[in-house]
Every structure is written in structure tokens, then in C-alpha cells.
Short mmCIF file of C-alpha atoms in Angstrom, two decimals:
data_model
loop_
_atom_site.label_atom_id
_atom_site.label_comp_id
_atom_site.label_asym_id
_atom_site.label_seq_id
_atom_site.Cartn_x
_atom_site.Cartn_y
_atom_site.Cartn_z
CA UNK A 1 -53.35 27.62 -16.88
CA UNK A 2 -54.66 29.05 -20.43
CA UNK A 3 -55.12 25.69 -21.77
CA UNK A 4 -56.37 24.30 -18.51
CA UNK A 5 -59.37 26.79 -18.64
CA UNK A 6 -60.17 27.08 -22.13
CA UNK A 7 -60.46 23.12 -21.50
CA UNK A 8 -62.91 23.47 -18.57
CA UNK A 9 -65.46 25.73 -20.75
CA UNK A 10 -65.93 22.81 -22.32
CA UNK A 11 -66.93 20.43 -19.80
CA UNK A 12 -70.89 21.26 -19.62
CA UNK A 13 -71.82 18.21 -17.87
CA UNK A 14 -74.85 15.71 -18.06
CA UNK A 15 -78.11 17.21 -18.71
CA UNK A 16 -81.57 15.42 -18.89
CA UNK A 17 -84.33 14.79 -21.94
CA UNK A 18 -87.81 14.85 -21.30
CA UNK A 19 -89.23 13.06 -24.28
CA UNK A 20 -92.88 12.35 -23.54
CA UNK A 21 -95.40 15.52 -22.17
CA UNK A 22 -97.38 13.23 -20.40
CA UNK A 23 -95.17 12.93 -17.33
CA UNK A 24 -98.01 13.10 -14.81
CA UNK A 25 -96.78 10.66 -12.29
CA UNK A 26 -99.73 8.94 -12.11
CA UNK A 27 -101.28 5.49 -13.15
CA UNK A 28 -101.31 6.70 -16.56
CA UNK A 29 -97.47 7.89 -16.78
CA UNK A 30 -95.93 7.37 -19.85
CA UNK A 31 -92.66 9.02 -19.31
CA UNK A 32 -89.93 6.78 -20.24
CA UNK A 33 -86.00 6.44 -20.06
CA UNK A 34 -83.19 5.12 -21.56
CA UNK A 35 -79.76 4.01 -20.88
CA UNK A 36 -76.29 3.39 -23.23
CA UNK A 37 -74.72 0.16 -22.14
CA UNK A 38 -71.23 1.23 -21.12
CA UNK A 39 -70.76 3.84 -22.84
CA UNK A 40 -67.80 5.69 -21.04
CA UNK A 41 -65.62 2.21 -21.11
CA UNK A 42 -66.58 2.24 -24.47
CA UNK A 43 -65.08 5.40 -25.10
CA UNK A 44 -62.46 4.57 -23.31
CA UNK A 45 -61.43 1.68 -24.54
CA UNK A 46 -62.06 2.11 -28.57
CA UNK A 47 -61.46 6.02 -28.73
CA UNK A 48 -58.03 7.82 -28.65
CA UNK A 49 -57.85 10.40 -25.87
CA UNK A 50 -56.14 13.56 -25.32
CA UNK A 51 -53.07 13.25 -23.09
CA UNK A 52 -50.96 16.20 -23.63
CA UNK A 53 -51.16 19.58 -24.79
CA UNK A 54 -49.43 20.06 -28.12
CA UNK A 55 -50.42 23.97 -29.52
CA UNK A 56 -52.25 26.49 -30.02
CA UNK A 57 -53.26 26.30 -34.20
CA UNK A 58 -52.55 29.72 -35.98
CA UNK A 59 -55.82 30.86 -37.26
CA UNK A 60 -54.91 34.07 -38.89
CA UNK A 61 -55.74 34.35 -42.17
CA UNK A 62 -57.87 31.20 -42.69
CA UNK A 63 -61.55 30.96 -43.29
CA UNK A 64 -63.60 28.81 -41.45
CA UNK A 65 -63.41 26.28 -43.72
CA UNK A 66 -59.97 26.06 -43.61
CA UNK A 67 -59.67 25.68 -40.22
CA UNK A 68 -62.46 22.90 -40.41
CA UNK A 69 -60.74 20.83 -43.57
CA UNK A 70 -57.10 21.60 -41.44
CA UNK A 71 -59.02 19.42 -38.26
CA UNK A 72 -60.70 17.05 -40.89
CA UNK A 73 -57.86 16.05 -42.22
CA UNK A 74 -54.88 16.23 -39.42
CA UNK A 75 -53.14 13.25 -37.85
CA UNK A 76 -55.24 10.87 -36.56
CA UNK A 77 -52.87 11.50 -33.20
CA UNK A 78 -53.97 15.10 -33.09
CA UNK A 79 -57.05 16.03 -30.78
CA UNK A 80 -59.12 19.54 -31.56
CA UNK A 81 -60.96 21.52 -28.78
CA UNK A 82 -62.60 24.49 -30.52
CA UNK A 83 -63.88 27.88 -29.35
CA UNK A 84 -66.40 28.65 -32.28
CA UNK A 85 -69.99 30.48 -32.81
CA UNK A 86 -73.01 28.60 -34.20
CA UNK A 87 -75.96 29.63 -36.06
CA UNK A 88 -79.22 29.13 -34.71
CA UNK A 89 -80.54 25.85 -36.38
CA UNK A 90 -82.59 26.19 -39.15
CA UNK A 91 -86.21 24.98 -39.03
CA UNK A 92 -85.28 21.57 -41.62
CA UNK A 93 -83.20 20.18 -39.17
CA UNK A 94 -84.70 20.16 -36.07
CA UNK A 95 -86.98 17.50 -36.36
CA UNK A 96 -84.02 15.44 -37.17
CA UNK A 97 -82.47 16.52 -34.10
CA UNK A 98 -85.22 17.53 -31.17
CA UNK A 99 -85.08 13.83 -29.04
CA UNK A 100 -81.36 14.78 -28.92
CA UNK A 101 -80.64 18.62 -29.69
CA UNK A 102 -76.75 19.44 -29.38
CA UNK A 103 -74.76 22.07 -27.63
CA UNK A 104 -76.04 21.91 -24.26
CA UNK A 105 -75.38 24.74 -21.57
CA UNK A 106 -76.60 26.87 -18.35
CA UNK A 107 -79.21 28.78 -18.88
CA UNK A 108 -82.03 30.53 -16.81
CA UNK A 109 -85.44 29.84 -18.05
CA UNK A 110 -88.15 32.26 -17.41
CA UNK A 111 -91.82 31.26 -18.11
CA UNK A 112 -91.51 33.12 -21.64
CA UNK A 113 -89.20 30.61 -22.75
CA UNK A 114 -91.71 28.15 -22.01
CA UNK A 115 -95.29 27.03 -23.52
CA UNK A 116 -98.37 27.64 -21.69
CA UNK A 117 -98.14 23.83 -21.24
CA UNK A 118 -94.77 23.46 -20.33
CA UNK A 119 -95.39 26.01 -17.17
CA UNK A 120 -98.49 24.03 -16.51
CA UNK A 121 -96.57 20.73 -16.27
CA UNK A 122 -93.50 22.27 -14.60
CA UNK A 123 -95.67 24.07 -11.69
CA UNK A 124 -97.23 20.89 -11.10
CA UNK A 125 -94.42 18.27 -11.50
CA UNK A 126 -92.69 20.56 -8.89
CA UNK A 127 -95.00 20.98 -5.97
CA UNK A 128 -95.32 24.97 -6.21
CA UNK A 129 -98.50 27.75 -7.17
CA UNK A 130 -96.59 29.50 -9.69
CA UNK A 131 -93.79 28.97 -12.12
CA UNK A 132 -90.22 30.60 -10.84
CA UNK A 133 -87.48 31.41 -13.21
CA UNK A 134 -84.85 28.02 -13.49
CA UNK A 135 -81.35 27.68 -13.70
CA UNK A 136 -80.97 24.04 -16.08
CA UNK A 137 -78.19 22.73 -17.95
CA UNK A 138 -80.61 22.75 -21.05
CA UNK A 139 -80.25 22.59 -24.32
CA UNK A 140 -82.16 24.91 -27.31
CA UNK A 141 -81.58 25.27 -31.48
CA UNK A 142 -80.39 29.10 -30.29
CA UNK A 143 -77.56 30.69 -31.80
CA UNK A 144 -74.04 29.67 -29.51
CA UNK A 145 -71.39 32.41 -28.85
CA UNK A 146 -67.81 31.43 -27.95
CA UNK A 147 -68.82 27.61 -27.26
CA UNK A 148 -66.15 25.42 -26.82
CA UNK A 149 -66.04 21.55 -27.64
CA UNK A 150 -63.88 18.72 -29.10
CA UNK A 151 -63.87 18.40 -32.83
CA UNK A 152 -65.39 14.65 -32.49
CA UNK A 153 -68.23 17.03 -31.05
CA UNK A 154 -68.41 19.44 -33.28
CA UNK A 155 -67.74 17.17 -36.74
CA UNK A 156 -71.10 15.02 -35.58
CA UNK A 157 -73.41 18.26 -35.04
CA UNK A 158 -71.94 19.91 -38.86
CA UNK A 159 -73.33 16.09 -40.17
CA UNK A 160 -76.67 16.78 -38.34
CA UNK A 161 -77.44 20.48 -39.81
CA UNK A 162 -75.45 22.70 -37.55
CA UNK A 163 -73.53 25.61 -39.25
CA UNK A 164 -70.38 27.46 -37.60
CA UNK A 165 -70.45 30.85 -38.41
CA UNK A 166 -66.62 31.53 -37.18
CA UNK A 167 -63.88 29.67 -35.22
CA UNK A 168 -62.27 31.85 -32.31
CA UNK A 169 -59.88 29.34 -30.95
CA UNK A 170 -58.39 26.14 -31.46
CA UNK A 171 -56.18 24.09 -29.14
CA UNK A 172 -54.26 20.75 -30.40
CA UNK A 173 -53.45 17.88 -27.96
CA UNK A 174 -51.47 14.75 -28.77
CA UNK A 175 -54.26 11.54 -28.37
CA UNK A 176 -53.55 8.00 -27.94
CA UNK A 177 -55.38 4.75 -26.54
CA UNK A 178 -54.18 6.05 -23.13
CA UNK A 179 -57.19 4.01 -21.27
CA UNK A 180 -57.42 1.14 -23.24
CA UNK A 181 -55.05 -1.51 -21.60
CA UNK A 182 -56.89 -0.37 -17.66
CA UNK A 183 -60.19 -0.19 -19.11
CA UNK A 184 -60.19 -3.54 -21.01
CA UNK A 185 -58.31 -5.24 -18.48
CA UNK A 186 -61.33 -3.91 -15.71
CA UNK A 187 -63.65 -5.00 -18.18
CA UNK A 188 -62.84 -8.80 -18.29
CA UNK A 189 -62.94 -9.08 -14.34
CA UNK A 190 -66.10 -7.25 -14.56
CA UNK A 191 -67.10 -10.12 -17.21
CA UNK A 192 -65.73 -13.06 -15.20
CA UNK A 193 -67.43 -12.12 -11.85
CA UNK A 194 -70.88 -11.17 -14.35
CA UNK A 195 -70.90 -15.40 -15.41
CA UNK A 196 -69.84 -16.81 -12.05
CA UNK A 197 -72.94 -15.18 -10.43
CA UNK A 198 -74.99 -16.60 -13.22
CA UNK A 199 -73.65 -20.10 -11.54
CA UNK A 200 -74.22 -19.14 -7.73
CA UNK A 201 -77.37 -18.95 -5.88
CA UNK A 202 -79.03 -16.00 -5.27
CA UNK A 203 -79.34 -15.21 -1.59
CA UNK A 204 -76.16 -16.84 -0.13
CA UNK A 205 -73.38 -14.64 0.96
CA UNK A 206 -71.23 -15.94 -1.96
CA UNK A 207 -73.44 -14.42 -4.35
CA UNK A 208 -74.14 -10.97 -2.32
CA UNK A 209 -70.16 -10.41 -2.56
CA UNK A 210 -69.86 -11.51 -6.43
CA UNK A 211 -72.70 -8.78 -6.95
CA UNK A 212 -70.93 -6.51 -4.57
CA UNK A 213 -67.68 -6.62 -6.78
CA UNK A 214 -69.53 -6.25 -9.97
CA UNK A 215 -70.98 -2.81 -8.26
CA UNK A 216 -67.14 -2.07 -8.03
CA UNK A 217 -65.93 -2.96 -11.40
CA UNK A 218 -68.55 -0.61 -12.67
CA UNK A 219 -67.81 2.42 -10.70
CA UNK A 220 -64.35 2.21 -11.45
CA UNK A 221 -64.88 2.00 -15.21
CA UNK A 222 -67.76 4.84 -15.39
CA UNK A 223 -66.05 7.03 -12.16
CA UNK A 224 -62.82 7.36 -13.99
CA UNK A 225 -64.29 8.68 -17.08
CA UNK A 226 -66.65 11.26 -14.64
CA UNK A 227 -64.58 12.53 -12.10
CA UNK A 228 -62.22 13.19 -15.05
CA UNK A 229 -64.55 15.51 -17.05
CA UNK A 230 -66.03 17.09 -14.14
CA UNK A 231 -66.40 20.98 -13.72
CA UNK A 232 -66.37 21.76 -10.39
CA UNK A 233 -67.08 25.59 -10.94
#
């Protein structure tokens, strides 16, 4: 049950990126989105995946670093999730990182976190006379306190600029290719039914149930990968 919830703090879910601040809605609206092209098969498929829980590492006595080089450099059939405390981002590196800032979480957001502009374009973009506090899975260059992520996670943000300032609490799982054979094998019928459409004519029944079972393949390959890393608290 210990491992099972220091697992689930985790899990922080999807959150949306406004990139443009000309989201009017209008004639003129330049918002814009963007999409990853399987990216949970992907994942899936080419990464190894956690399976089992293995330990809890012994931390006592080891610096930060330590513990960092000791996840660097395990066995590639080792899997880290980490409790740790980051440092606010420093002002160099958030350029490189604002269209996709790191370490997302619940937070409420009054109108003093929030430009004059912002409020202006979230009172209107919502319907309402004034701005009312908001409770978003957001993200920020704040300092983190007892956030808790996979090492894959937390390897790509040190490369980016982050800085851990300690390590509370690591957990070790064993990690194999535990999806790939399903995933791949989902993937070709996926494929298959994708060129025989390309054949059939659009409008005949034939082609609404090749389309149909496309739908399928791809909520099986993305739903097993959700429904797995979903937080229900």
C-alpha cells in the first residue's frame, strides 16, 4: 500500500499549453495546437516499463549526487520513481523551456498570479464579469517540495536547467518490454485496416466499418496506456 501511494503522487495527469495570447475566438484567432503521433504506443512499444516492485534504495548517508550517479548508472532493468525538491528555475533557462515548462501540478490561481492581461483574456474567454480564483493542473518555474516522478522524468528536466536541491525517497521497480509484443501486434492490424481503406470507397458500408475498427485499434493502444496512469483521487 506504501509503494502503491507513493506511486500515485506521481501520476499528475494531462494538462494543457496555451502558446499564443491571441486566443480571441474570433476571425482573427491564431491559437493553435498540436498533436504527437502515437505517442503512448510508442512508449509502449520501444520503452521498458515498470512491472514489479523491487525496493526501497537506502539513502542514508549519500549526497544528492550520489543518489543521482547510483540511478544514472544502475541496470538498465531497474526503474526509479523519486520523491525529491527542486529549485525554482533560474531566469537562463526558461526561455529554453516556457512552450513546455516541466513539473506540472494542482494549483489554485488567484488573479495575483496572473498578468493584468492574462485576467483580461481569462474573464473573457470564460463568459464571466470578474476573474474567480482557479483550480488547474498548471505548470510554473516555482520551487517543487516533495514531488515525485520517474527518473526518465527527472534525468530530461536536470538536461534542461532544473536543479534538485535534495532527494527524499526513492523506490526501485524491475522494468522490461512488458507491452511490446500486445502493442506491436495491435499496431500492425491497426496498419492493415489503415491501407485497405485507402483501397475502398468512401461512403459504402465497407468502408464505414474499416474506419470504425481503426477507431478501435486506437483506443485500445492509447486507453491502455491512460486508464493505467490514471489518478482517480
Amino acid at each position: 500500500v506504501d509503494v502503491q501511494r507513493f506511486v500515485r503522487r506521481g501520476i499528475k495527469g494531462g494538462f494543457t499549453q496555451i502558446f499564443n495570447k491571441t486566443n480571441l475566438k474570433g476571425a482573427n484567432d491564431l491559437s493553435f495546437g498540436s498533436d504527437f503521433t502515437s505517442l503512448y504506443p510508442t512508449i509502449m512499444s520501444k520503452c521498458k516499463l515498470p512491472h514489479k516492485f523491487h525496493s526501497w534504495m537506502t539513502t542514508a548517508g549519500k549526497t544528492t549526487d550520489d543518489i543521482i550517479s547510483e540511478m544514472e548508472n544502475g541496470p538498465e532493468d531497474m526503474y526509479y520513481f523519486v520523491d525529491c525538491d527542486i529549485a525554482a528555475l533560474a531566469p537562463e533557462f526558461q526561455d529554453k523551456v516556457s512552450n513546455y515548462p516541466m513539473f506540472p501540478e494542482t494549483q489554485t490561481i488567484s488573479a495575483d498570479d496572473y498578468s493584468e492581461d492574462q485576467v483580461t483574456r481569462s474573464v473573457l474567454s470564460n463568459g464571466c464579469e470578474y476573474f474567480t480564483d482557479q483550480t488547474l493542473n498548471t505548470t510554473s518555474f516555482y520551487p517543487k517540495t516533495g514531488y515525485v516522478c520517474s527518473w526518465t522524468y527527472l534525468k530530461q528536466a536536470l538536461e534542461v536547467g532544473y536543479q534538485v536541491t535534495k532527494i527524499n525517497r526513492v523506490s526501485v521497480f524491475h522494468a522490461a518490454f512488458v507491452m511490446s509484443d500486445y502493442i506491436n501486434e495491435v499496431y500492425k492490424l491497426k496498419e492493415t485496416a489503415t491501407a485497405q481503406r485507402g483501397e475502398m470507397q468512401p461512403g459504402t458500408p465497407e468502408y464505414d466499418a474499416i474506419c470504425a475498427r481503426i477507431v478501435v485499434y486506437k483506443l485500445i493502444l492509447n486507453g491502455i496506456y491512460g486508464f493505467t496512469i490514471v489518478n482517480s483521487d
